[in-house]
Amino acid sequence: MGRFLKQGRVVIVTQGRYAGRKAVIVKNFDDGTDARPYGHAVVAGVDKYPLKITKSMSKKKVAKRSKVKPFVKVVNYNHLMPTRYNINDATLKSVGPDSIEKGRRNATRKTVKKALEDRYNAGKHKWFFTKLR
């Protein structure tokens, strides 16, 4: 059977704090590592989705409602549900397992936030930026 949990695959996190949130696999480890001897992936996802926008809203209000709150996390394959969608973004690919360490976590989150907001404002991947329910 082929491997389908590859880089760029959109997944839904099924367990934990971010359960029900959509995320993109940034780096996958099918065979695990010494620290984590099970299949896992580094994912970057949307913690807080952008709000609905209407025509009558001012530019300031639109800018405020278009913000995305991201998360970056290492997740076990058992807690991920793959979807049919893929997102290929060079900025997201730069995030790796070393960029989740304590000192770099905030900087990583900021780069992911910029990448996701640019995608949202460009109108790409509308399904990715909507809540499941």
PDB file of C-alpha atoms in Angstrom:
ATOM      1  CA  MET A   1       0.000   0.000   0.000  1.00  0.00           C
ATOM      2  CA  GLY A   2       1.314   3.450  -0.881  1.00  0.00           C
ATOM      3  CA  ARG A   3       2.139   6.116   1.636  1.00  0.00           C
ATOM      4  CA  PHE A   4      -0.410   8.909   1.557  1.00  0.00           C
ATOM      5  CA  LEU A   5       0.657  10.926   4.626  1.00  0.00           C
ATOM      6  CA  LYS A   6       3.199  12.958   2.697  1.00  0.00           C
ATOM      7  CA  GLN A   7       4.408  16.522   2.846  1.00  0.00           C
ATOM      8  CA  GLY A   8       1.701  18.986   1.811  1.00  0.00           C
ATOM      9  CA  ARG A   9      -1.261  16.696   2.593  1.00  0.00           C
ATOM     10  CA  VAL A  10      -4.116  18.404   4.445  1.00  0.00           C
ATOM     11  CA  VAL A  11      -5.145  16.424   7.519  1.00  0.00           C
ATOM     12  CA  ILE A  12      -7.640  16.780  10.342  1.00  0.00           C
ATOM     13  CA  VAL A  13      -6.289  16.392  13.868  1.00  0.00           C
ATOM     14  CA  THR A  14      -8.563  13.923  15.690  1.00  0.00           C
ATOM     15  CA  GLN A  15      -7.149  13.926  19.251  1.00  0.00           C
ATOM     16  CA  GLY A  16      -5.836  16.453  21.734  1.00  0.00           C
ATOM     17  CA  ARG A  17      -6.053  20.194  22.123  1.00  0.00           C
ATOM     18  CA  TYR A  18      -6.359  20.809  18.376  1.00  0.00           C
ATOM     19  CA  ALA A  19      -8.923  18.073  17.704  1.00  0.00           C
ATOM     20  CA  GLY A  20     -11.128  18.969  14.751  1.00  0.00           C
ATOM     21  CA  ARG A  21      -8.649  21.481  13.359  1.00  0.00           C
ATOM     22  CA  LYS A  22      -7.249  21.321   9.850  1.00  0.00           C
ATOM     23  CA  ALA A  23      -3.505  21.161   9.356  1.00  0.00           C
ATOM     24  CA  VAL A  24      -0.872  20.564   6.673  1.00  0.00           C
ATOM     25  CA  ILE A  25       1.858  17.967   7.020  1.00  0.00           C
ATOM     26  CA  VAL A  26       5.149  19.859   6.928  1.00  0.00           C
ATOM     27  CA  LYS A  27       7.522  16.950   7.539  1.00  0.00           C
ATOM     28  CA  ASN A  28       6.720  13.277   7.981  1.00  0.00           C
ATOM     29  CA  PHE A  29       8.613  10.505   9.777  1.00  0.00           C
ATOM     30  CA  ASP A  30       7.134   7.168   8.683  1.00  0.00           C
ATOM     31  CA  ASP A  31       9.587   5.019  10.644  1.00  0.00           C
ATOM     32  CA  GLY A  32       9.884   7.314  13.655  1.00  0.00           C
ATOM     33  CA  THR A  33      13.018   8.657  15.329  1.00  0.00           C
ATOM     34  CA  ASP A  34      15.028   7.770  18.437  1.00  0.00           C
ATOM     35  CA  ALA A  35      13.005  10.157  20.581  1.00  0.00           C
ATOM     36  CA  ARG A  36       9.672   9.146  19.013  1.00  0.00           C
ATOM     37  CA  PRO A  37       9.818   5.513  17.843  1.00  0.00           C
ATOM     38  CA  TYR A  38       6.456   5.658  16.053  1.00  0.00           C
ATOM     39  CA  GLY A  39       5.201   7.203  12.813  1.00  0.00           C
ATOM     40  CA  HIS A  40       4.605  10.907  13.308  1.00  0.00           C
ATOM     41  CA  ALA A  41       4.510  14.202  11.456  1.00  0.00           C
ATOM     42  CA  VAL A  42       5.213  17.872  12.060  1.00  0.00           C
ATOM     43  CA  VAL A  43       1.999  19.693  11.180  1.00  0.00           C
ATOM     44  CA  ALA A  44       1.135  23.374  10.786  1.00  0.00           C
ATOM     45  CA  GLY A  45      -2.533  24.183  11.116  1.00  0.00           C
ATOM     46  CA  VAL A  46      -5.244  26.697  11.890  1.00  0.00           C
ATOM     47  CA  ASP A  47      -6.141  27.092  15.567  1.00  0.00           C
ATOM     48  CA  LYS A  48      -8.513  30.023  15.076  1.00  0.00           C
ATOM     49  CA  TYR A  49     -10.203  30.368  11.694  1.00  0.00           C
ATOM     50  CA  PRO A  50     -10.887  33.712   9.977  1.00  0.00           C
ATOM     51  CA  LEU A  51     -14.377  35.152  10.487  1.00  0.00           C
ATOM     52  CA  LYS A  52     -17.062  35.843   7.882  1.00  0.00           C
ATOM     53  CA  ILE A  53     -16.705  39.027   5.831  1.00  0.00           C
ATOM     54  CA  THR A  54     -19.448  41.041   4.119  1.00  0.00           C
ATOM     55  CA  LYS A  55     -19.360  43.838   1.545  1.00  0.00           C
ATOM     56  CA  SER A  56     -20.485  46.558   3.959  1.00  0.00           C
ATOM     57  CA  MET A  57     -17.518  46.073   6.313  1.00  0.00           C
ATOM     58  CA  SER A  58     -14.709  48.614   6.429  1.00  0.00           C
ATOM     59  CA  LYS A  59     -11.175  47.710   5.362  1.00  0.00           C
ATOM     60  CA  LYS A  60     -10.042  47.869   8.969  1.00  0.00           C
ATOM     61  CA  LYS A  61     -12.720  45.416  10.085  1.00  0.00           C
ATOM     62  CA  VAL A  62     -11.997  43.097   7.146  1.00  0.00           C
ATOM     63  CA  ALA A  63      -8.287  43.089   8.046  1.00  0.00           C
ATOM     64  CA  LYS A  64      -9.091  42.247  11.664  1.00  0.00           C
ATOM     65  CA  ARG A  65     -11.500  39.437  10.759  1.00  0.00           C
ATOM     66  CA  SER A  66      -9.070  37.945   8.212  1.00  0.00           C
ATOM     67  CA  LYS A  67      -6.494  37.016  10.841  1.00  0.00           C
ATOM     68  CA  VAL A  68      -5.491  33.392  11.312  1.00  0.00           C
ATOM     69  CA  LYS A  69      -4.108  31.904  14.523  1.00  0.00           C
ATOM     70  CA  PRO A  70      -1.785  29.014  13.622  1.00  0.00           C
ATOM     71  CA  PHE A  71      -0.282  26.102  15.512  1.00  0.00           C
ATOM     72  CA  VAL A  72       2.793  23.974  14.827  1.00  0.00           C
ATOM     73  CA  LYS A  73       2.969  20.570  16.461  1.00  0.00           C
ATOM     74  CA  VAL A  74       4.388  17.049  16.259  1.00  0.00           C
ATOM     75  CA  VAL A  75       1.483  14.589  15.994  1.00  0.00           C
ATOM     76  CA  ASN A  76       1.300  10.787  15.980  1.00  0.00           C
ATOM     77  CA  TYR A  77      -0.110   9.316  12.738  1.00  0.00           C
ATOM     78  CA  ASN A  78      -2.871   7.642  14.789  1.00  0.00           C
ATOM     79  CA  HIS A  79      -4.252  11.095  15.591  1.00  0.00           C
ATOM     80  CA  LEU A  80      -4.404  12.368  12.000  1.00  0.00           C
ATOM     81  CA  MET A  81      -7.126  11.852   9.422  1.00  0.00           C
ATOM     82  CA  PRO A  82      -5.970  12.555   5.854  1.00  0.00           C
ATOM     83  CA  THR A  83      -8.133  14.409   3.352  1.00  0.00           C
ATOM     84  CA  ARG A  84      -8.033  14.497  -0.419  1.00  0.00           C
ATOM     85  CA  TYR A  85      -6.544  17.997  -0.428  1.00  0.00           C
ATOM     86  CA  ASN A  86      -2.918  19.093  -0.778  1.00  0.00           C
ATOM     87  CA  ILE A  87      -1.267  22.442  -0.113  1.00  0.00           C
ATOM     88  CA  ASN A  88       2.184  23.012  -1.559  1.00  0.00           C
ATOM     89  CA  ASP A  89       3.807  26.067  -0.019  1.00  0.00           C
ATOM     90  CA  ALA A  90       7.536  26.783   0.057  1.00  0.00           C
ATOM     91  CA  THR A  91       7.289  28.732   3.339  1.00  0.00           C
ATOM     92  CA  LEU A  92       5.584  25.851   5.101  1.00  0.00           C
ATOM     93  CA  LYS A  93       8.230  23.435   3.822  1.00  0.00           C
ATOM     94  CA  SER A  94      10.924  25.445   5.620  1.00  0.00           C
ATOM     95  CA  VAL A  95       9.385  24.445   8.966  1.00  0.00           C
ATOM     96  CA  GLY A  96      11.051  21.335  10.360  1.00  0.00           C
ATOM     97  CA  PRO A  97      11.335  19.351  13.572  1.00  0.00           C
ATOM     98  CA  ASP A  98      14.174  21.549  14.832  1.00  0.00           C
ATOM     99  CA  SER A  99      12.039  24.703  14.448  1.00  0.00           C
ATOM    100  CA  ILE A 100       9.602  23.480  17.124  1.00  0.00           C
ATOM    101  CA  GLU A 101      12.197  23.622  19.895  1.00  0.00           C
ATOM    102  CA  LYS A 102      11.428  26.041  22.724  1.00  0.00           C
ATOM    103  CA  GLY A 103      13.532  28.985  21.531  1.00  0.00           C
ATOM    104  CA  ARG A 104      12.328  28.963  17.913  1.00  0.00           C
ATOM    105  CA  ARG A 105       8.651  28.119  18.389  1.00  0.00           C
ATOM    106  CA  ASN A 106       7.335  31.715  18.334  1.00  0.00           C
ATOM    107  CA  ALA A 107       9.348  32.660  15.245  1.00  0.00           C
ATOM    108  CA  THR A 108       8.116  29.525  13.479  1.00  0.00           C
ATOM    109  CA  ARG A 109       4.521  30.313  14.396  1.00  0.00           C
ATOM    110  CA  LYS A 110       4.911  33.837  12.984  1.00  0.00           C
ATOM    111  CA  THR A 111       6.224  32.582   9.643  1.00  0.00           C
ATOM    112  CA  VAL A 112       3.392  30.034   9.434  1.00  0.00           C
ATOM    113  CA  LYS A 113       0.864  32.745  10.299  1.00  0.00           C
ATOM    114  CA  LYS A 114       2.155  34.970   7.484  1.00  0.00           C
ATOM    115  CA  ALA A 115       2.074  32.083   4.986  1.00  0.00           C
ATOM    116  CA  LEU A 116      -1.476  31.046   5.929  1.00  0.00           C
ATOM    117  CA  GLU A 117      -2.810  34.623   5.921  1.00  0.00           C
ATOM    118  CA  ASP A 118      -1.279  35.231   2.483  1.00  0.00           C
ATOM    119  CA  ARG A 119      -3.008  32.086   1.192  1.00  0.00           C
ATOM    120  CA  TYR A 120      -6.322  33.135   2.743  1.00  0.00           C
ATOM    121  CA  ASN A 121      -6.145  36.687   1.364  1.00  0.00           C
ATOM    122  CA  ALA A 122      -5.254  35.358  -2.092  1.00  0.00           C
ATOM    123  CA  GLY A 123      -8.469  33.322  -2.027  1.00  0.00           C
ATOM    124  CA  LYS A 124      -6.702  29.970  -2.311  1.00  0.00           C
ATOM    125  CA  HIS A 125      -7.840  26.802  -0.514  1.00  0.00           C
ATOM    126  CA  LYS A 126     -11.159  28.175   0.757  1.00  0.00           C
ATOM    127  CA  TRP A 127     -12.089  24.824   2.332  1.00  0.00           C
ATOM    128  CA  PHE A 128      -8.942  24.822   4.458  1.00  0.00           C
ATOM    129  CA  PHE A 129      -9.924  28.106   6.131  1.00  0.00           C
ATOM    130  CA  THR A 130     -13.465  27.118   7.137  1.00  0.00           C
ATOM    131  CA  LYS A 131     -14.494  25.348  10.336  1.00  0.00           C
ATOM    132  CA  LEU A 132     -15.562  21.745  10.074  1.00  0.00           C
ATOM    133  CA  ARG A 133     -18.869  22.427  11.816  1.00  0.00           C
TER     134      ARG A 133
END
